[in-house]
Short mmCIF file of C-alpha atoms and ligand atoms in Angstrom, two decimals:
data_model
loop_
_atom_site.label_atom_id
_atom_site.label_comp_id
_atom_site.label_asym_id
_atom_site.label_seq_id
_atom_site.Cartn_x
_atom_site.Cartn_y
_atom_site.Cartn_z
CA MET A 355 12.82 129.50 -72.89
CA SER A 356 9.35 130.62 -73.70
CA PRO A 357 8.46 134.26 -73.85
CA THR A 358 6.62 134.36 -70.57
CA SER A 359 8.87 132.23 -68.41
CA MET A 360 10.53 133.73 -65.37
CA THR A 361 14.29 134.09 -65.50
CA THR A 362 16.89 135.32 -63.11
CA ALA A 363 20.56 136.28 -63.46
CA THR A 364 21.59 138.54 -66.25
CA ALA A 365 24.84 138.24 -68.14
CA SER A 366 26.12 141.41 -66.52
CA GLN A 367 25.88 140.14 -62.95
CA ALA A 368 29.12 139.10 -61.31
CA VAL A 369 28.60 137.21 -58.12
CA THR A 370 30.31 135.81 -55.13
CA SER A 371 29.54 132.14 -55.00
CA SER A 372 29.66 130.26 -51.76
CA ALA A 373 28.35 127.21 -53.63
CA THR A 374 31.60 126.61 -55.45
CA GLY A 375 33.96 128.20 -53.00
CA ARG A 376 35.45 130.57 -55.55
CA ALA A 377 35.44 134.24 -54.71
CA SER A 378 33.98 135.83 -57.80
CA GLU A 379 32.66 134.01 -60.83
CA PRO A 380 30.71 135.14 -63.86
CA PRO A 381 27.05 134.14 -63.82
CA VAL A 382 25.73 131.20 -65.81
CA PRO A 383 22.91 132.63 -67.93
CA PHE A 384 19.75 130.64 -68.52
CA VAL A 385 20.34 130.80 -72.27
CA ASP A 386 23.30 132.18 -74.20
CA LEU A 387 22.29 133.06 -77.75
CA ALA A 388 25.39 135.19 -78.26
CA ALA A 389 27.58 132.06 -78.17
CA GLN A 390 25.67 130.52 -81.09
CA HIS A 391 25.55 133.74 -83.09
CA THR A 392 29.21 134.59 -82.61
CA ALA A 393 30.18 131.27 -84.16
CA LEU A 394 27.89 131.78 -87.19
CA ARG A 395 28.13 135.55 -87.48
CA GLY A 396 29.87 135.68 -90.87
CA GLU A 397 27.37 133.30 -92.49
CA ILE A 398 24.38 135.07 -90.93
CA ASP A 399 25.62 138.47 -92.10
CA ALA A 400 26.07 137.06 -95.62
CA ALA A 401 22.57 135.57 -95.63
CA ILE A 402 21.02 138.87 -94.55
CA ALA A 403 23.05 140.75 -97.17
CA ARG A 404 21.83 138.28 -99.82
CA VAL A 405 18.19 139.04 -98.99
CA ILE A 406 18.83 142.78 -99.08
CA ASP A 407 20.60 142.49 -102.43
CA GLN A 408 17.80 140.35 -103.87
CA GLY A 409 15.17 142.80 -102.63
CA GLN A 410 12.59 140.04 -102.06
CA PHE A 411 11.48 140.66 -98.47
CA VAL A 412 8.20 138.71 -98.34
CA LEU A 413 8.11 134.99 -99.22
CA GLY A 414 10.25 134.27 -102.32
CA ASP A 415 13.12 131.89 -102.85
CA GLU A 416 14.66 131.92 -99.36
CA VAL A 417 11.35 130.96 -97.73
CA ALA A 418 10.65 128.26 -100.31
CA ARG A 419 14.13 126.80 -99.89
CA PHE A 420 13.95 126.83 -96.12
CA GLU A 421 10.55 125.14 -96.28
CA ALA A 422 11.93 122.37 -98.49
CA GLU A 423 14.99 121.91 -96.27
CA PHE A 424 13.00 121.88 -93.03
CA ALA A 425 10.38 119.46 -94.41
CA ALA A 426 13.18 117.09 -95.48
CA TYR A 427 14.80 117.42 -92.06
CA CYS A 428 11.52 116.39 -90.38
CA GLY A 429 10.92 113.56 -92.83
CA ALA A 430 7.72 115.19 -94.13
CA ARG A 431 6.74 116.25 -97.65
CA PHE A 432 5.93 119.89 -96.97
CA ALA A 433 6.65 122.72 -94.57
CA VAL A 434 4.79 126.02 -94.65
CA GLY A 435 6.58 128.95 -93.00
CA VAL A 436 4.40 131.18 -90.84
CA ALA A 437 4.92 134.12 -88.47
CA SER A 438 5.12 132.26 -85.11
CA GLY A 439 4.47 129.04 -83.27
CA LEU A 440 1.08 130.34 -82.14
CA ASP A 441 0.17 131.04 -85.76
CA ALA A 442 1.42 127.60 -86.82
CA LEU A 443 -1.05 126.02 -84.38
CA THR A 444 -3.88 128.41 -85.28
CA LEU A 445 -3.45 127.95 -89.02
CA ALA A 446 -3.12 124.17 -88.72
CA LEU A 447 -6.42 123.94 -86.81
CA THR A 448 -8.07 126.35 -89.26
CA ALA A 449 -6.82 124.38 -92.26
CA LEU A 450 -8.25 121.20 -90.72
CA GLY A 451 -11.64 122.91 -90.59
CA ILE A 452 -11.79 123.03 -86.78
CA GLY A 453 -13.96 125.82 -85.38
CA PRO A 454 -16.95 126.73 -83.22
CA GLY A 455 -18.70 123.77 -81.62
CA ASP A 456 -15.60 121.56 -81.88
CA GLU A 457 -13.42 120.25 -79.07
CA VAL A 458 -9.66 119.79 -79.13
CA ILE A 459 -7.97 117.74 -76.39
CA THR A 460 -4.67 119.06 -75.05
CA ALA A 461 -2.52 119.05 -71.92
CA ALA A 462 -3.07 121.31 -68.91
CA ASN A 463 0.71 121.71 -68.53
CA THR A 464 1.83 123.60 -71.58
CA PHE A 465 2.65 127.10 -72.72
CA ILE A 466 -0.51 129.15 -73.13
CA ALA A 467 -0.13 129.31 -76.94
CA THR A 468 -1.29 125.70 -77.31
CA ALA A 469 -4.68 126.43 -75.74
CA LEU A 470 -4.83 129.92 -77.19
CA ALA A 471 -4.73 128.56 -80.74
CA ILE A 472 -7.75 126.36 -79.99
CA VAL A 473 -9.64 129.34 -78.53
CA ARG A 474 -8.60 131.51 -81.51
CA VAL A 475 -10.33 129.22 -84.00
CA GLY A 476 -13.48 129.26 -81.87
CA ALA A 477 -13.15 125.68 -80.59
CA ARG A 478 -13.05 124.53 -76.97
CA PRO A 479 -9.83 123.27 -75.37
CA VAL A 480 -10.61 120.11 -73.43
CA LEU A 481 -7.73 119.84 -70.98
CA VAL A 482 -6.31 116.66 -69.47
CA ASP A 483 -3.58 116.03 -66.92
CA CYS A 484 -0.08 114.76 -67.61
CA ASP A 485 1.75 111.57 -66.71
CA PRO A 486 3.46 112.11 -63.32
CA GLU A 487 6.72 110.54 -64.49
CA THR A 488 7.26 112.06 -67.94
CA LEU A 489 4.96 115.10 -67.67
CA SER A 490 3.67 114.26 -71.18
CA ILE A 491 -0.06 114.24 -71.86
CA ASP A 492 -1.71 111.27 -70.08
CA VAL A 493 -3.03 108.99 -72.82
CA GLY A 494 -5.55 107.29 -70.53
CA GLN A 495 -7.10 110.65 -69.76
CA VAL A 496 -7.18 111.54 -73.46
CA VAL A 497 -9.21 108.38 -74.08
CA ALA A 498 -11.65 109.38 -71.34
CA ALA A 499 -11.99 112.91 -72.73
CA ILE A 500 -13.00 111.92 -76.27
CA SER A 501 -16.58 112.98 -77.05
CA PRO A 502 -18.69 113.21 -80.21
CA ARG A 503 -17.46 116.83 -80.54
CA THR A 504 -13.75 115.95 -80.43
CA ARG A 505 -12.09 116.95 -83.70
CA ALA A 506 -8.42 116.75 -82.76
CA ILE A 507 -5.86 115.69 -80.17
CA LEU A 508 -3.07 118.23 -79.68
CA PRO A 509 -0.15 116.72 -77.73
CA VAL A 510 2.84 118.86 -76.78
CA HIS A 511 6.39 117.48 -77.00
CA LEU A 512 7.26 119.28 -73.81
CA TYR A 513 10.91 120.03 -72.96
CA GLY A 514 12.11 118.30 -76.15
CA ARG A 515 10.67 114.85 -75.48
CA LEU A 516 8.00 113.33 -77.69
CA ALA A 517 4.61 112.50 -76.20
CA ASP A 518 3.44 108.90 -76.54
CA MET A 519 2.82 109.29 -80.26
CA PRO A 520 2.34 105.61 -81.20
CA GLN A 521 -0.62 105.34 -78.83
CA LEU A 522 -2.01 108.77 -79.66
CA ALA A 523 -1.76 108.08 -83.41
CA GLN A 524 -3.65 104.81 -82.98
CA LEU A 525 -6.28 106.52 -80.89
CA ALA A 526 -6.78 109.35 -83.37
CA GLU A 527 -7.09 106.90 -86.21
CA ARG A 528 -9.55 104.70 -84.35
CA HIS A 529 -11.81 107.67 -83.63
CA GLY A 530 -11.34 109.39 -86.99
CA ILE A 531 -9.98 112.58 -85.42
CA ALA A 532 -6.95 114.64 -86.35
CA LEU A 533 -3.62 114.51 -84.53
CA VAL A 534 -1.84 117.87 -84.46
CA GLU A 535 1.57 118.12 -82.80
CA ASP A 536 2.80 121.09 -80.81
CA ALA A 537 6.48 120.55 -81.64
CA ALA A 538 7.58 124.05 -80.61
CA GLN A 539 10.11 122.57 -78.15
CA ALA A 540 11.17 119.54 -80.14
CA HIS A 541 12.98 120.34 -83.40
CA GLY A 542 14.90 117.18 -84.28
CA ALA A 543 13.39 115.00 -81.54
CA ALA A 544 12.20 111.56 -82.59
CA LEU A 545 10.55 108.40 -81.35
CA ASP A 546 11.06 105.03 -83.02
CA GLY A 547 13.02 106.88 -85.69
CA ARG A 548 10.09 109.15 -86.62
CA ALA A 549 10.67 112.85 -86.11
CA ALA A 550 8.59 115.34 -84.18
CA GLY A 551 6.16 116.93 -86.61
CA ALA A 552 5.95 113.85 -88.84
CA TRP A 553 3.44 111.92 -86.71
CA GLY A 554 0.30 113.97 -86.99
CA ALA A 555 -1.74 115.49 -89.80
CA ALA A 556 0.24 118.63 -88.99
CA GLY A 557 3.32 119.37 -86.87
CA CYS A 558 3.61 122.91 -85.53
CA PHE A 559 6.98 124.54 -84.82
CA SER A 560 8.13 127.81 -83.30
CA PHE A 561 11.40 129.50 -84.22
CA TYR A 562 11.32 131.83 -81.22
CA PRO A 563 15.00 132.79 -80.68
CA SER A 564 15.74 130.46 -77.76
CA LYS A 565 14.17 127.37 -79.32
CA ASN A 566 16.47 124.53 -80.43
CA LEU A 567 16.20 126.07 -83.90
CA GLY A 568 15.66 129.78 -83.35
CA ALA A 569 15.36 132.77 -85.65
CA LEU A 570 16.47 136.34 -84.90
CA GLY A 571 12.88 137.16 -84.04
CA ASP A 572 9.54 135.40 -84.34
CA GLY A 573 8.89 132.62 -86.81
CA GLY A 574 7.12 129.30 -87.15
CA ALA A 575 6.24 126.48 -89.53
CA VAL A 576 3.64 123.80 -90.07
CA VAL A 577 4.98 120.50 -91.36
CA THR A 578 2.70 118.04 -93.15
CA SER A 579 2.78 115.29 -95.74
CA ASP A 580 -0.74 116.10 -96.93
CA ALA A 581 -0.50 118.06 -100.19
CA ALA A 582 -4.02 119.52 -99.94
CA LEU A 583 -3.44 120.65 -96.35
CA ALA A 584 -0.11 122.27 -97.32
CA GLU A 585 -1.82 124.12 -100.15
CA LYS A 586 -4.53 125.36 -97.81
CA LEU A 587 -1.94 126.52 -95.28
CA ARG A 588 -0.04 128.43 -97.98
CA THR A 589 -3.31 130.10 -98.94
CA LEU A 590 -4.38 130.88 -95.38
CA ARG A 591 -1.06 132.49 -94.40
CA ASN A 592 -1.25 134.90 -97.34
CA TYR A 593 -4.61 136.67 -96.92
CA GLY A 594 -6.37 133.54 -98.14
CA GLY A 595 -4.96 133.64 -101.66
CA GLN A 596 -1.79 132.83 -103.53
CA THR A 597 -2.35 135.13 -106.47
CA LYS A 598 -2.47 138.84 -105.80
CA TYR A 599 -5.99 140.15 -105.16
CA ARG A 600 -7.61 136.75 -105.48
CA HIS A 601 -8.80 135.58 -102.08
CA GLU A 602 -10.42 132.18 -101.85
CA LEU A 603 -10.38 131.99 -98.07
CA ALA A 604 -10.73 134.47 -95.23
CA GLY A 605 -7.05 134.19 -94.39
CA PHE A 606 -4.32 135.78 -92.31
CA ASN A 607 -1.15 137.76 -92.85
CA SER A 608 1.18 135.20 -91.29
CA ARG A 609 4.23 134.51 -93.40
CA LEU A 610 7.65 133.45 -92.23
CA ASP A 611 9.76 136.57 -92.70
CA THR A 612 12.22 136.19 -95.57
CA LEU A 613 15.17 137.49 -93.55
CA GLN A 614 14.36 134.93 -90.84
CA ALA A 615 14.13 132.14 -93.41
CA ALA A 616 17.60 133.06 -94.70
CA VAL A 617 18.99 132.98 -91.13
CA LEU A 618 17.24 129.68 -90.37
CA ARG A 619 18.85 128.19 -93.50
CA VAL A 620 22.26 128.99 -92.00
CA LYS A 621 21.31 127.39 -88.69
CA LEU A 622 19.43 124.25 -89.79
CA PRO A 623 22.57 122.30 -90.85
CA HIS A 624 23.86 122.72 -87.26
CA LEU A 625 20.70 121.53 -85.51
CA ASP A 626 21.75 117.89 -85.10
CA GLU A 627 25.13 118.81 -83.65
CA TRP A 628 23.45 121.33 -81.29
CA ASN A 629 20.90 118.74 -80.16
CA HIS A 630 23.73 116.27 -79.57
CA ALA A 631 25.55 118.86 -77.46
CA ARG A 632 22.34 119.50 -75.48
CA ARG A 633 21.98 115.77 -74.78
CA GLN A 634 25.59 115.52 -73.66
CA ALA A 635 25.24 118.54 -71.40
CA ALA A 636 22.02 117.09 -69.95
CA ALA A 637 23.69 113.74 -69.31
CA LYS A 638 26.53 115.50 -67.54
CA LEU A 639 24.17 117.60 -65.46
CA ARG A 640 22.16 114.52 -64.51
CA GLU A 641 25.35 112.79 -63.47
CA LEU A 642 26.42 115.77 -61.39
CA LEU A 643 23.03 116.05 -59.70
CA THR A 644 22.24 112.42 -59.26
CA VAL A 645 23.07 110.53 -56.14
CA SER A 646 21.28 107.44 -57.43
CA PRO A 647 23.56 104.70 -58.87
CA SER A 648 21.59 104.76 -62.13
CA PRO A 649 21.83 108.24 -63.61
CA SER A 650 19.27 107.47 -66.31
CA LEU A 651 16.53 106.91 -63.75
CA PRO A 652 14.59 109.54 -61.86
CA LEU A 653 15.55 109.86 -58.24
CA ARG A 654 13.12 108.43 -55.75
CA GLY A 655 10.41 110.63 -54.33
CA ASP A 656 12.16 111.07 -51.02
CA GLU A 657 15.19 112.76 -52.56
CA SER A 658 15.36 116.51 -52.39
CA ILE A 659 16.13 116.95 -56.11
CA ARG A 660 14.06 114.99 -58.54
CA LEU A 661 15.13 114.89 -62.17
CA ARG A 662 12.22 115.24 -64.53
CA ALA A 663 11.10 114.50 -68.06
CA LEU A 664 13.86 112.00 -68.63
CA PRO A 665 13.81 109.67 -71.58
CA ARG A 666 12.71 106.24 -70.43
CA ASP A 667 15.71 104.91 -72.36
CA ALA A 668 15.16 101.28 -71.58
CA GLU A 669 11.52 101.26 -72.67
CA PHE A 670 11.37 103.67 -75.59
CA PRO A 671 13.99 104.63 -78.15
CA ILE A 672 13.16 108.30 -77.59
CA ASP A 673 15.48 110.85 -79.04
CA HIS A 674 15.14 113.65 -76.50
CA VAL A 675 16.47 117.04 -77.65
CA GLN A 676 16.54 118.63 -74.18
CA HIS A 677 15.04 121.96 -75.07
CA LEU A 678 14.85 122.43 -71.32
CA PHE A 679 16.25 120.75 -68.22
CA PRO A 680 13.61 120.87 -65.49
CA ILE A 681 14.16 119.53 -62.01
CA GLU A 682 11.59 119.16 -59.25
CA VAL A 683 12.35 120.59 -55.82
CA ASP A 684 10.61 121.48 -52.58
CA HIS A 685 10.32 125.21 -51.84
CA ARG A 686 10.85 125.95 -55.54
CA ASP A 687 10.52 129.73 -55.37
CA GLU A 688 13.03 129.96 -52.54
CA VAL A 689 15.46 127.67 -54.38
CA ALA A 690 15.02 129.81 -57.52
CA ARG A 691 15.78 132.95 -55.54
CA ARG A 692 18.90 131.41 -54.03
CA LEU A 693 20.12 130.24 -57.42
CA GLY A 694 19.58 133.76 -58.74
CA ASP A 695 21.70 135.09 -55.88
CA LEU A 696 24.39 132.58 -56.81
CA GLY A 697 24.39 133.83 -60.40
CA ILE A 698 22.58 130.88 -61.95
CA GLY A 699 19.88 131.79 -64.48
CA VAL A 700 16.72 129.76 -63.98
CA ALA A 701 13.21 129.76 -65.44
CA ILE A 702 9.85 128.19 -64.67
CA HIS A 703 7.95 126.22 -67.29
CA TYR A 704 5.24 127.05 -66.37
CA PRO A 705 4.24 128.87 -63.20
CA THR A 706 0.49 128.61 -63.91
CA PRO A 707 -1.16 125.64 -65.61
CA VAL A 708 -3.44 126.50 -68.52
CA HIS A 709 -6.70 125.89 -66.64
CA LEU A 710 -5.79 128.38 -63.89
CA THR A 711 -4.69 131.10 -66.33
CA PRO A 712 -7.07 134.10 -66.27
CA ALA A 713 -7.42 134.04 -70.07
CA MET A 714 -8.85 130.53 -69.81
CA ALA A 715 -11.25 131.22 -66.93
CA HIS A 716 -14.19 130.90 -69.33
CA LEU A 717 -13.45 127.17 -69.63
CA GLY A 718 -14.70 126.79 -66.05
CA TYR A 719 -11.97 124.54 -64.63
CA GLN A 720 -11.32 124.79 -60.88
CA PRO A 721 -8.12 124.45 -58.84
CA GLY A 722 -7.53 120.77 -58.19
CA ALA A 723 -8.84 119.73 -61.62
CA PHE A 724 -5.40 118.57 -62.80
CA PRO A 725 -3.31 117.73 -59.73
CA VAL A 726 -0.17 116.54 -61.56
CA ALA A 727 0.02 119.69 -63.68
CA GLU A 728 -0.68 121.86 -60.62
CA ARG A 729 2.03 120.16 -58.60
CA ALA A 730 4.47 120.55 -61.52
CA ALA A 731 3.68 124.26 -61.70
CA GLU A 732 4.57 124.62 -58.03
CA ARG A 733 7.70 122.49 -57.99
CA LEU A 734 9.48 122.58 -61.37
CA LEU A 735 12.53 124.66 -62.04
CA SER A 736 14.43 124.76 -65.35
CA LEU A 737 18.22 124.96 -65.13
CA PRO A 738 20.55 126.49 -67.74
CA LEU A 739 21.09 124.18 -70.71
CA TYR A 740 22.24 125.08 -74.21
CA PRO A 741 24.61 123.55 -76.76
CA GLU A 742 27.52 125.83 -75.88
CA ILE A 743 27.33 125.42 -72.10
CA ARG A 744 30.73 124.37 -70.76
CA ASP A 745 31.50 121.56 -68.30
CA GLU A 746 32.81 124.04 -65.79
CA GLN A 747 29.49 125.96 -66.00
CA LEU A 748 27.52 122.74 -65.50
CA GLN A 749 29.60 121.98 -62.43
CA ARG A 750 28.80 125.40 -61.03
CA VAL A 751 25.11 124.91 -61.75
CA ALA A 752 25.09 121.54 -59.98
CA ALA A 753 27.05 122.86 -56.98
CA ALA A 754 24.74 125.85 -56.71
CA VAL A 755 21.63 123.63 -56.89
CA ARG A 756 22.94 121.41 -54.12
CA SER A 757 23.73 124.45 -52.01
CA ALA A 758 20.36 126.13 -52.70
CA VAL A 759 18.37 122.97 -52.04
CA GLY A 760 20.42 122.04 -48.97
CA SER A 761 19.79 125.37 -47.34
CA SER A 762 16.13 125.69 -48.26
C1 PLP B 1388 4.92 124.43 -76.29
C2 PLP B 1388 4.86 125.73 -77.03
N1 PLP B 1388 3.83 125.95 -77.87
C3 PLP B 1388 3.73 127.08 -78.58
C4 PLP B 1388 4.67 128.08 -78.47
C5 PLP B 1388 4.43 129.35 -79.22
O1 PLP B 1388 5.44 129.70 -80.10
P1 PLP B 1388 5.68 131.25 -80.48
O2 PLP B 1388 6.32 131.89 -79.30
O3 PLP B 1388 6.59 131.18 -81.66
O4 PLP B 1388 4.34 131.82 -80.81
C6 PLP B 1388 5.78 127.88 -77.64
C7 PLP B 1388 6.88 128.85 -77.49
O5 PLP B 1388 6.85 129.95 -77.17
C8 PLP B 1388 5.86 126.69 -76.88
O6 PLP B 1388 6.88 126.47 -76.04
#
């Protein structure tokens, strides 16, 4: 879940569910971080105690070790820990020398942070629509949007599924522009065996608590295999210098907190098993929701529930990590309200596309500019999905969705 998404159903609600026929059942929360933390509590407590005992609260060994471990996990040479996903994107663009007068192409259907980072460095976000089937950035529209001012393409691996990186990488190379990945929702995802974050000049991650790899607060990282870029990022995140009171660049205070790095080191070894559990839960939910004989295919347009952002298994060996499980429905807000009443936590990713967000009004885009993104914003609904979700909870989610859609 992203910080601004809408959610319903709190863990304290107990509801009467007509969807499943049982009298009173506990709600199914949208995310359940307590389940993950209960299992790791002893190790997390020990990691925090270790930092307190060492007394090194800013950067230091824990951050350096996490960076090495996370870089290796992504199949990249370096990772630079920063304060958030937004900062990862902002620092990556800054380190690549992108600024006023430059254009960066990105998707209209993403969390605001993607576009905000471009605005922060003084460049202009050039938005394009998404593919109606996968909801990933539409490569054809990226091609059409390239201008002499374009300095980077910034695809987003939305919902845990990689964008069409082979084509985007080729395109970036052909035009001599940078490829920067927003991998905030895709820790551990891969395409053709190459991990999210390892495709572009820089891969930007968020460790917001509900991400596939989440800290106990804010955190982020930029992954790169470019030694000079990594060095610049390390300098930028630390007031523009790596030696005290020597400042080569006009930098930031944006370091990955040492306590968070220690916690992330406890969690990282579990990421693959968590992603596997997410995939299994998603497969189960698809099966429960699908009336089509082929559960790996989206339902046809005339069905009332349309499954979205699926891996096109047959065409691409995409390793989807199911950060989210969005479905597409008619009367979305009404369905969301009914699911809330039935005790099912839901969220919307995202209710307003970037170009219609007030903070981006200065870009001058009008309603109708990106019809696929606008339709997605009106019709998508994310269902509960996390590694610890139980079969019985998935069954309740599916039954509730059928009931809410049927009566809408
Ligand atoms: C696609 C995307 N980009 C960027 C971010 C920003 O990350 P953070 O919340 O750590 O700043 C998020 C998550 O919130 C995200 O989902």
